[in-house]
Protein backbone atom coordinates (compact mmCIF):
# COMPACT_ATOMS: atom_id res chain seq x y z
CA UNK A 1 0.00 0.00 0.00
CA UNK A 2 2.73 2.46 0.93
CA UNK A 3 4.37 1.70 -2.41
CA UNK A 4 1.23 2.99 -4.14
CA UNK A 5 1.10 6.16 -2.03
CA UNK A 6 4.83 6.77 -2.50
CA UNK A 7 4.47 6.78 -6.30
CA UNK A 8 1.86 9.59 -6.28
CA UNK A 9 3.33 13.05 -6.89
CA UNK A 10 1.85 16.17 -5.26
CA UNK A 11 1.77 19.44 -7.22
CA UNK A 12 0.87 22.40 -4.96
CA UNK A 13 -1.46 25.12 -6.32
CA UNK A 14 -2.62 23.20 -9.43
CA UNK A 15 -4.95 23.91 -11.20
CA UNK A 16 -5.71 26.84 -8.85
CA UNK A 17 -4.17 28.31 -5.69
CA UNK A 18 -4.77 26.26 -2.56
CA UNK A 19 -5.27 22.87 -4.24
CA UNK A 20 -2.73 20.11 -3.60
CA UNK A 21 -3.07 18.19 -6.88
CA UNK A 22 -2.44 14.45 -6.45
CA UNK A 23 -0.76 13.48 -9.71
CA UNK A 24 -1.24 9.80 -10.60
CA UNK A 25 0.82 9.95 -13.81
CA UNK A 26 3.82 8.96 -11.67
CA UNK A 27 1.85 5.93 -10.44
CA UNK A 28 0.91 5.01 -14.04
CA UNK A 29 4.59 4.97 -14.97
CA UNK A 30 5.37 2.38 -12.27
CA UNK A 31 4.22 -1.08 -13.44
CA UNK A 32 4.69 -2.76 -10.04
CA UNK A 33 2.56 -0.16 -8.27
CA UNK A 34 -0.10 -0.42 -11.02
CA UNK A 35 -0.18 -4.21 -10.62
CA UNK A 36 -0.67 -3.64 -6.88
CA UNK A 37 -3.63 -1.30 -7.60
CA UNK A 38 -5.25 -3.89 -9.87
CA UNK A 39 -4.58 -6.84 -7.51
CA UNK A 40 -5.84 -5.05 -4.38
CA UNK A 41 -8.97 -3.84 -6.14
CA UNK A 42 -9.75 -7.13 -7.90
CA UNK A 43 -9.18 -9.16 -4.70
CA UNK A 44 -11.43 -6.84 -2.67
CA UNK A 45 -14.38 -7.14 -5.09
CA UNK A 46 -13.94 -10.57 -6.66
CA UNK A 47 -16.65 -12.33 -4.63
CA UNK A 48 -19.21 -9.54 -4.91
CA UNK A 49 -20.95 -10.79 -8.05
CA UNK A 50 -19.85 -7.91 -10.27
CA UNK A 51 -21.07 -7.97 -13.87
CA UNK A 52 -19.08 -4.92 -15.05
CA UNK A 53 -16.72 -2.09 -14.12
CA UNK A 54 -17.65 1.54 -14.89
CA UNK A 55 -14.80 4.08 -15.09
CA UNK A 56 -15.24 7.85 -14.73
CA UNK A 57 -13.49 10.01 -17.38
CA UNK A 58 -10.60 10.35 -17.62
CA UNK A 59 -8.43 8.85 -14.90
CA UNK A 60 -11.06 6.25 -14.00
CA UNK A 61 -10.58 4.83 -17.51
CA UNK A 62 -6.96 3.89 -16.85
CA UNK A 63 -7.39 1.77 -13.74
CA UNK A 64 -11.03 0.85 -14.45
CA UNK A 65 -10.23 -0.83 -17.75
CA UNK A 66 -7.25 -2.72 -16.26
CA UNK A 67 -9.41 -3.96 -13.37
CA UNK A 68 -12.26 -4.94 -15.70
CA UNK A 69 -9.91 -6.88 -17.94
CA UNK A 70 -8.23 -8.60 -14.97
CA UNK A 71 -11.67 -9.76 -13.76
CA UNK A 72 -12.75 -10.65 -17.35
CA UNK A 73 -15.63 -8.17 -17.09
CA UNK A 74 -16.97 -5.54 -19.50
CA UNK A 75 -15.73 -1.95 -19.09
CA UNK A 76 -18.34 0.85 -19.25
CA UNK A 77 -17.24 4.50 -19.75
CA UNK A 78 -18.94 7.35 -17.86
CA UNK A 79 -17.99 10.45 -19.83
CA UNK A 80 -18.18 14.23 -19.74
CA UNK A 81 -21.06 15.83 -21.63
CA UNK A 82 -21.07 15.51 -25.42
CA UNK A 83 -18.42 12.80 -25.81
CA UNK A 84 -20.46 9.60 -26.13
CA UNK A 85 -21.73 9.00 -29.68
CA UNK A 86 -24.91 6.98 -29.08
CA UNK A 87 -28.04 8.01 -27.11
CA UNK A 88 -27.18 8.95 -23.50
CA UNK A 89 -28.69 9.93 -20.17
CA UNK A 90 -27.11 12.89 -18.30
CA UNK A 91 -26.58 13.83 -14.69
CA UNK A 92 -25.61 17.35 -13.55
CA UNK A 93 -23.54 17.85 -10.41
CA UNK A 94 -21.90 20.72 -8.52
CA UNK A 95 -18.21 21.55 -8.72
CA UNK A 96 -16.47 23.92 -6.30
CA UNK A 97 -17.14 26.65 -8.87
CA UNK A 98 -20.04 25.96 -11.24
CA UNK A 99 -21.60 22.78 -12.57
CA UNK A 100 -20.59 19.79 -14.67
CA UNK A 101 -22.43 16.96 -16.42
CA UNK A 102 -21.65 13.25 -16.77
CA UNK A 103 -23.23 10.90 -19.31
CA UNK A 104 -23.59 7.17 -19.94
CA UNK A 105 -24.93 5.30 -22.97
CA UNK A 106 -28.59 4.47 -22.46
CA UNK A 107 -28.00 0.80 -23.36
CA UNK A 108 -24.74 0.38 -21.38
CA UNK A 109 -26.40 -1.36 -18.41
CA UNK A 110 -29.67 -2.97 -17.37
CA UNK A 111 -31.36 -4.23 -14.23
CA UNK A 112 -29.34 -7.46 -14.17
CA UNK A 113 -26.07 -5.52 -13.80
CA UNK A 114 -24.03 -5.24 -10.62
CA UNK A 115 -21.55 -2.41 -11.13
CA UNK A 116 -18.23 -1.36 -9.59
CA UNK A 117 -17.51 2.38 -10.15
CA UNK A 118 -13.80 3.29 -10.44
CA UNK A 119 -12.05 6.68 -10.30
CA UNK A 120 -8.59 7.84 -9.24
CA UNK A 121 -9.62 10.03 -6.29
CA UNK A 122 -12.59 10.89 -4.08
CA UNK A 123 -12.76 14.43 -2.71
CA UNK A 124 -16.23 15.94 -2.07
CA UNK A 125 -17.94 12.94 -3.70
CA UNK A 126 -19.92 14.97 -6.25
CA UNK A 127 -18.49 13.13 -9.26
CA UNK A 128 -18.99 9.69 -7.75
CA UNK A 129 -22.56 10.42 -6.56
CA UNK A 130 -23.52 11.67 -10.05
CA UNK A 131 -22.14 8.38 -11.44
CA UNK A 132 -24.16 6.38 -8.89
CA UNK A 133 -27.28 8.28 -10.00
CA UNK A 134 -26.65 7.49 -13.70
CA UNK A 135 -26.28 3.78 -12.96
CA UNK A 136 -29.40 3.69 -10.76
CA UNK A 137 -31.39 5.50 -13.48
CA UNK A 138 -30.54 2.60 -15.82
CA UNK A 139 -32.01 0.32 -13.08
CA UNK A 140 -28.64 -1.37 -12.46
CA UNK A 141 -27.24 -2.01 -8.97
CA UNK A 142 -24.16 -0.16 -7.70
CA UNK A 143 -22.18 -2.81 -5.84
CA UNK A 144 -19.56 -0.30 -4.75
CA UNK A 145 -16.97 2.33 -5.57
CA UNK A 146 -13.18 2.03 -5.64
CA UNK A 147 -10.64 4.87 -5.60
CA UNK A 148 -6.86 4.92 -5.40
CA UNK A 149 -6.88 8.06 -3.23
CA UNK A 150 -9.17 9.31 -0.45
CA UNK A 151 -9.15 12.91 0.78
CA UNK A 152 -11.06 12.20 4.01
CA UNK A 153 -11.31 15.84 5.09
CA UNK A 154 -13.53 16.56 2.07
CA UNK A 155 -16.09 13.97 3.20
CA UNK A 156 -16.92 12.23 -0.10
CA UNK A 157 -16.39 8.71 1.21
CA UNK A 158 -18.78 9.36 4.12
CA UNK A 159 -21.40 10.78 1.75
CA UNK A 160 -21.28 7.63 -0.38
CA UNK A 161 -21.44 5.37 2.68
CA UNK A 162 -24.40 7.39 4.01
CA UNK A 163 -26.36 6.51 0.85
CA UNK A 164 -25.52 2.84 1.33
CA UNK A 165 -22.60 2.50 -1.08
CA UNK A 166 -19.63 0.29 -0.11
CA UNK A 167 -16.32 2.12 -0.69
CA UNK A 168 -12.72 0.92 -1.11
CA UNK A 169 -9.77 3.34 -1.08
CA UNK A 170 -6.09 2.35 -1.35
CA UNK A 171 -4.43 5.34 0.34
CA UNK A 172 -5.31 8.71 1.87
CA UNK A 173 -3.82 12.22 1.95
CA UNK A 174 -4.52 14.97 4.47
CA UNK A 175 -6.03 18.26 3.35
CA UNK A 176 -7.51 19.31 0.01
P1 LIG B 1 -15.08 15.21 -6.18
O1 LIG B 1 -16.23 15.20 -7.14
O2 LIG B 1 -14.99 16.47 -5.35
O3 LIG B 1 -15.06 13.97 -5.30
O4 LIG B 1 -13.74 15.23 -7.02
C1 LIG B 1 -13.25 14.06 -7.59
C2 LIG B 1 -12.76 14.27 -9.00
O5 LIG B 1 -11.95 15.45 -9.13
C3 LIG B 1 -11.90 13.10 -9.42
O6 LIG B 1 -12.23 12.74 -10.75
C4 LIG B 1 -10.48 13.62 -9.30
O7 LIG B 1 -9.70 13.17 -10.37
C5 LIG B 1 -10.58 15.14 -9.27
N1 LIG B 1 -9.88 15.76 -8.12
C6 LIG B 1 -10.47 16.42 -7.08
N2 LIG B 1 -9.55 16.88 -6.19
C7 LIG B 1 -8.34 16.49 -6.68
C8 LIG B 1 -6.98 16.64 -6.20
N3 LIG B 1 -6.68 17.27 -5.06
N4 LIG B 1 -5.98 16.09 -6.94
C9 LIG B 1 -6.27 15.43 -8.10
N5 LIG B 1 -7.52 15.27 -8.59
C10 LIG B 1 -8.55 15.78 -7.90
Coordinates of C-alpha atoms and ligand atoms in Angstrom, one line a residue:
X1 CA 0.0 0.0 0.0
X2 CA 2.7 2.5 0.9
X3 CA 4.4 1.7 -2.4
X4 CA 1.2 3.0 -4.1
X5 CA 1.1 6.2 -2.0
X6 CA 4.8 6.8 -2.5
X7 CA 4.5 6.8 -6.3
X8 CA 1.9 9.6 -6.3
X9 CA 3.3 13.1 -6.9
X10 CA 1.9 16.2 -5.3
X11 CA 1.8 19.4 -7.2
X12 CA 0.9 22.4 -5.0
X13 CA -1.5 25.1 -6.3
X14 CA -2.6 23.2 -9.4
X15 CA -5.0 23.9 -11.2
X16 CA -5.7 26.8 -8.9
X17 CA -4.2 28.3 -5.7
X18 CA -4.8 26.3 -2.6
X19 CA -5.3 22.9 -4.2
X20 CA -2.7 20.1 -3.6
X21 CA -3.1 18.2 -6.9
X22 CA -2.4 14.4 -6.4
X23 CA -0.8 13.5 -9.7
X24 CA -1.2 9.8 -10.6
X25 CA 0.8 9.9 -13.8
X26 CA 3.8 9.0 -11.7
X27 CA 1.9 5.9 -10.4
X28 CA 0.9 5.0 -14.0
X29 CA 4.6 5.0 -15.0
X30 CA 5.4 2.4 -12.3
X31 CA 4.2 -1.1 -13.4
X32 CA 4.7 -2.8 -10.0
X33 CA 2.6 -0.2 -8.3
X34 CA -0.1 -0.4 -11.0
X35 CA -0.2 -4.2 -10.6
X36 CA -0.7 -3.6 -6.9
X37 CA -3.6 -1.3 -7.6
X38 CA -5.3 -3.9 -9.9
X39 CA -4.6 -6.8 -7.5
X40 CA -5.8 -5.0 -4.4
X41 CA -9.0 -3.8 -6.1
X42 CA -9.8 -7.1 -7.9
X43 CA -9.2 -9.2 -4.7
X44 CA -11.4 -6.8 -2.7
X45 CA -14.4 -7.1 -5.1
X46 CA -13.9 -10.6 -6.7
X47 CA -16.6 -12.3 -4.6
X48 CA -19.2 -9.5 -4.9
X49 CA -20.9 -10.8 -8.1
X50 CA -19.8 -7.9 -10.3
X51 CA -21.1 -8.0 -13.9
X52 CA -19.1 -4.9 -15.1
X53 CA -16.7 -2.1 -14.1
X54 CA -17.6 1.5 -14.9
X55 CA -14.8 4.1 -15.1
X56 CA -15.2 7.8 -14.7
X57 CA -13.5 10.0 -17.4
X58 CA -10.6 10.4 -17.6
X59 CA -8.4 8.8 -14.9
X60 CA -11.1 6.3 -14.0
X61 CA -10.6 4.8 -17.5
X62 CA -7.0 3.9 -16.9
X63 CA -7.4 1.8 -13.7
X64 CA -11.0 0.8 -14.5
X65 CA -10.2 -0.8 -17.7
X66 CA -7.2 -2.7 -16.3
X67 CA -9.4 -4.0 -13.4
X68 CA -12.3 -4.9 -15.7
X69 CA -9.9 -6.9 -17.9
X70 CA -8.2 -8.6 -15.0
X71 CA -11.7 -9.8 -13.8
X72 CA -12.7 -10.7 -17.3
X73 CA -15.6 -8.2 -17.1
X74 CA -17.0 -5.5 -19.5
X75 CA -15.7 -2.0 -19.1
X76 CA -18.3 0.8 -19.2
X77 CA -17.2 4.5 -19.7
X78 CA -18.9 7.4 -17.9
X79 CA -18.0 10.5 -19.8
X80 CA -18.2 14.2 -19.7
X81 CA -21.1 15.8 -21.6
X82 CA -21.1 15.5 -25.4
X83 CA -18.4 12.8 -25.8
X84 CA -20.5 9.6 -26.1
X85 CA -21.7 9.0 -29.7
X86 CA -24.9 7.0 -29.1
X87 CA -28.0 8.0 -27.1
X88 CA -27.2 8.9 -23.5
X89 CA -28.7 9.9 -20.2
X90 CA -27.1 12.9 -18.3
X91 CA -26.6 13.8 -14.7
X92 CA -25.6 17.4 -13.5
X93 CA -23.5 17.8 -10.4
X94 CA -21.9 20.7 -8.5
X95 CA -18.2 21.6 -8.7
X96 CA -16.5 23.9 -6.3
X97 CA -17.1 26.7 -8.9
X98 CA -20.0 26.0 -11.2
X99 CA -21.6 22.8 -12.6
X100 CA -20.6 19.8 -14.7
X101 CA -22.4 17.0 -16.4
X102 CA -21.6 13.3 -16.8
X103 CA -23.2 10.9 -19.3
X104 CA -23.6 7.2 -19.9
X105 CA -24.9 5.3 -23.0
X106 CA -28.6 4.5 -22.5
X107 CA -28.0 0.8 -23.4
X108 CA -24.7 0.4 -21.4
X109 CA -26.4 -1.4 -18.4
X110 CA -29.7 -3.0 -17.4
X111 CA -31.4 -4.2 -14.2
X112 CA -29.3 -7.5 -14.2
X113 CA -26.1 -5.5 -13.8
X114 CA -24.0 -5.2 -10.6
X115 CA -21.6 -2.4 -11.1
X116 CA -18.2 -1.4 -9.6
X117 CA -17.5 2.4 -10.1
X118 CA -13.8 3.3 -10.4
X119 CA -12.0 6.7 -10.3
X120 CA -8.6 7.8 -9.2
X121 CA -9.6 10.0 -6.3
X122 CA -12.6 10.9 -4.1
X123 CA -12.8 14.4 -2.7
X124 CA -16.2 15.9 -2.1
X125 CA -17.9 12.9 -3.7
X126 CA -19.9 15.0 -6.3
X127 CA -18.5 13.1 -9.3
X128 CA -19.0 9.7 -7.8
X129 CA -22.6 10.4 -6.6
X130 CA -23.5 11.7 -10.1
X131 CA -22.1 8.4 -11.4
X132 CA -24.2 6.4 -8.9
X133 CA -27.3 8.3 -10.0
X134 CA -26.7 7.5 -13.7
X135 CA -26.3 3.8 -13.0
X136 CA -29.4 3.7 -10.8
X137 CA -31.4 5.5 -13.5
X138 CA -30.5 2.6 -15.8
X139 CA -32.0 0.3 -13.1
X140 CA -28.6 -1.4 -12.5
X141 CA -27.2 -2.0 -9.0
X142 CA -24.2 -0.2 -7.7
X143 CA -22.2 -2.8 -5.8
X144 CA -19.6 -0.3 -4.8
X145 CA -17.0 2.3 -5.6
X146 CA -13.2 2.0 -5.6
X147 CA -10.6 4.9 -5.6
X148 CA -6.9 4.9 -5.4
X149 CA -6.9 8.1 -3.2
X150 CA -9.2 9.3 -0.4
X151 CA -9.1 12.9 0.8
X152 CA -11.1 12.2 4.0
X153 CA -11.3 15.8 5.1
X154 CA -13.5 16.6 2.1
X155 CA -16.1 14.0 3.2
X156 CA -16.9 12.2 -0.1
X157 CA -16.4 8.7 1.2
X158 CA -18.8 9.4 4.1
X159 CA -21.4 10.8 1.7
X160 CA -21.3 7.6 -0.4
X161 CA -21.4 5.4 2.7
X162 CA -24.4 7.4 4.0
X163 CA -26.4 6.5 0.9
X164 CA -25.5 2.8 1.3
X165 CA -22.6 2.5 -1.1
X166 CA -19.6 0.3 -0.1
X167 CA -16.3 2.1 -0.7
X168 CA -12.7 0.9 -1.1
X169 CA -9.8 3.3 -1.1
X170 CA -6.1 2.3 -1.3
X171 CA -4.4 5.3 0.3
X172 CA -5.3 8.7 1.9
X173 CA -3.8 12.2 1.9
X174 CA -4.5 15.0 4.5
X175 CA -6.0 18.3 3.3
X176 CA -7.5 19.3 0.0
Ligands
LIG1 P1 -15.1 15.2 -6.2 O1 -16.2 15.2 -7.1 O2 -15.0 16.5 -5.4 O3 -15.1 14.0 -5.3 O4 -13.7 15.2 -7.0 C1 -13.3 14.1 -7.6 C2 -12.8 14.3 -9.0 O5 -12.0 15.4 -9.1 C3 -11.9 13.1 -9.4 O6 -12.2 12.7 -10.8 C4 -10.5 13.6 -9.3 O7 -9.7 13.2 -10.4 C5 -10.6 15.1 -9.3 N1 -9.9 15.8 -8.1 C6 -10.5 16.4 -7.1 N2 -9.5 16.9 -6.2 C7 -8.3 16.5 -6.7 C8 -7.0 16.6 -6.2 N3 -6.7 17.3 -5.1 N4 -6.0 16.1 -6.9 C9 -6.3 15.4 -8.1 N5 -7.5 15.3 -8.6 C10 -8.6 15.8 -7.9

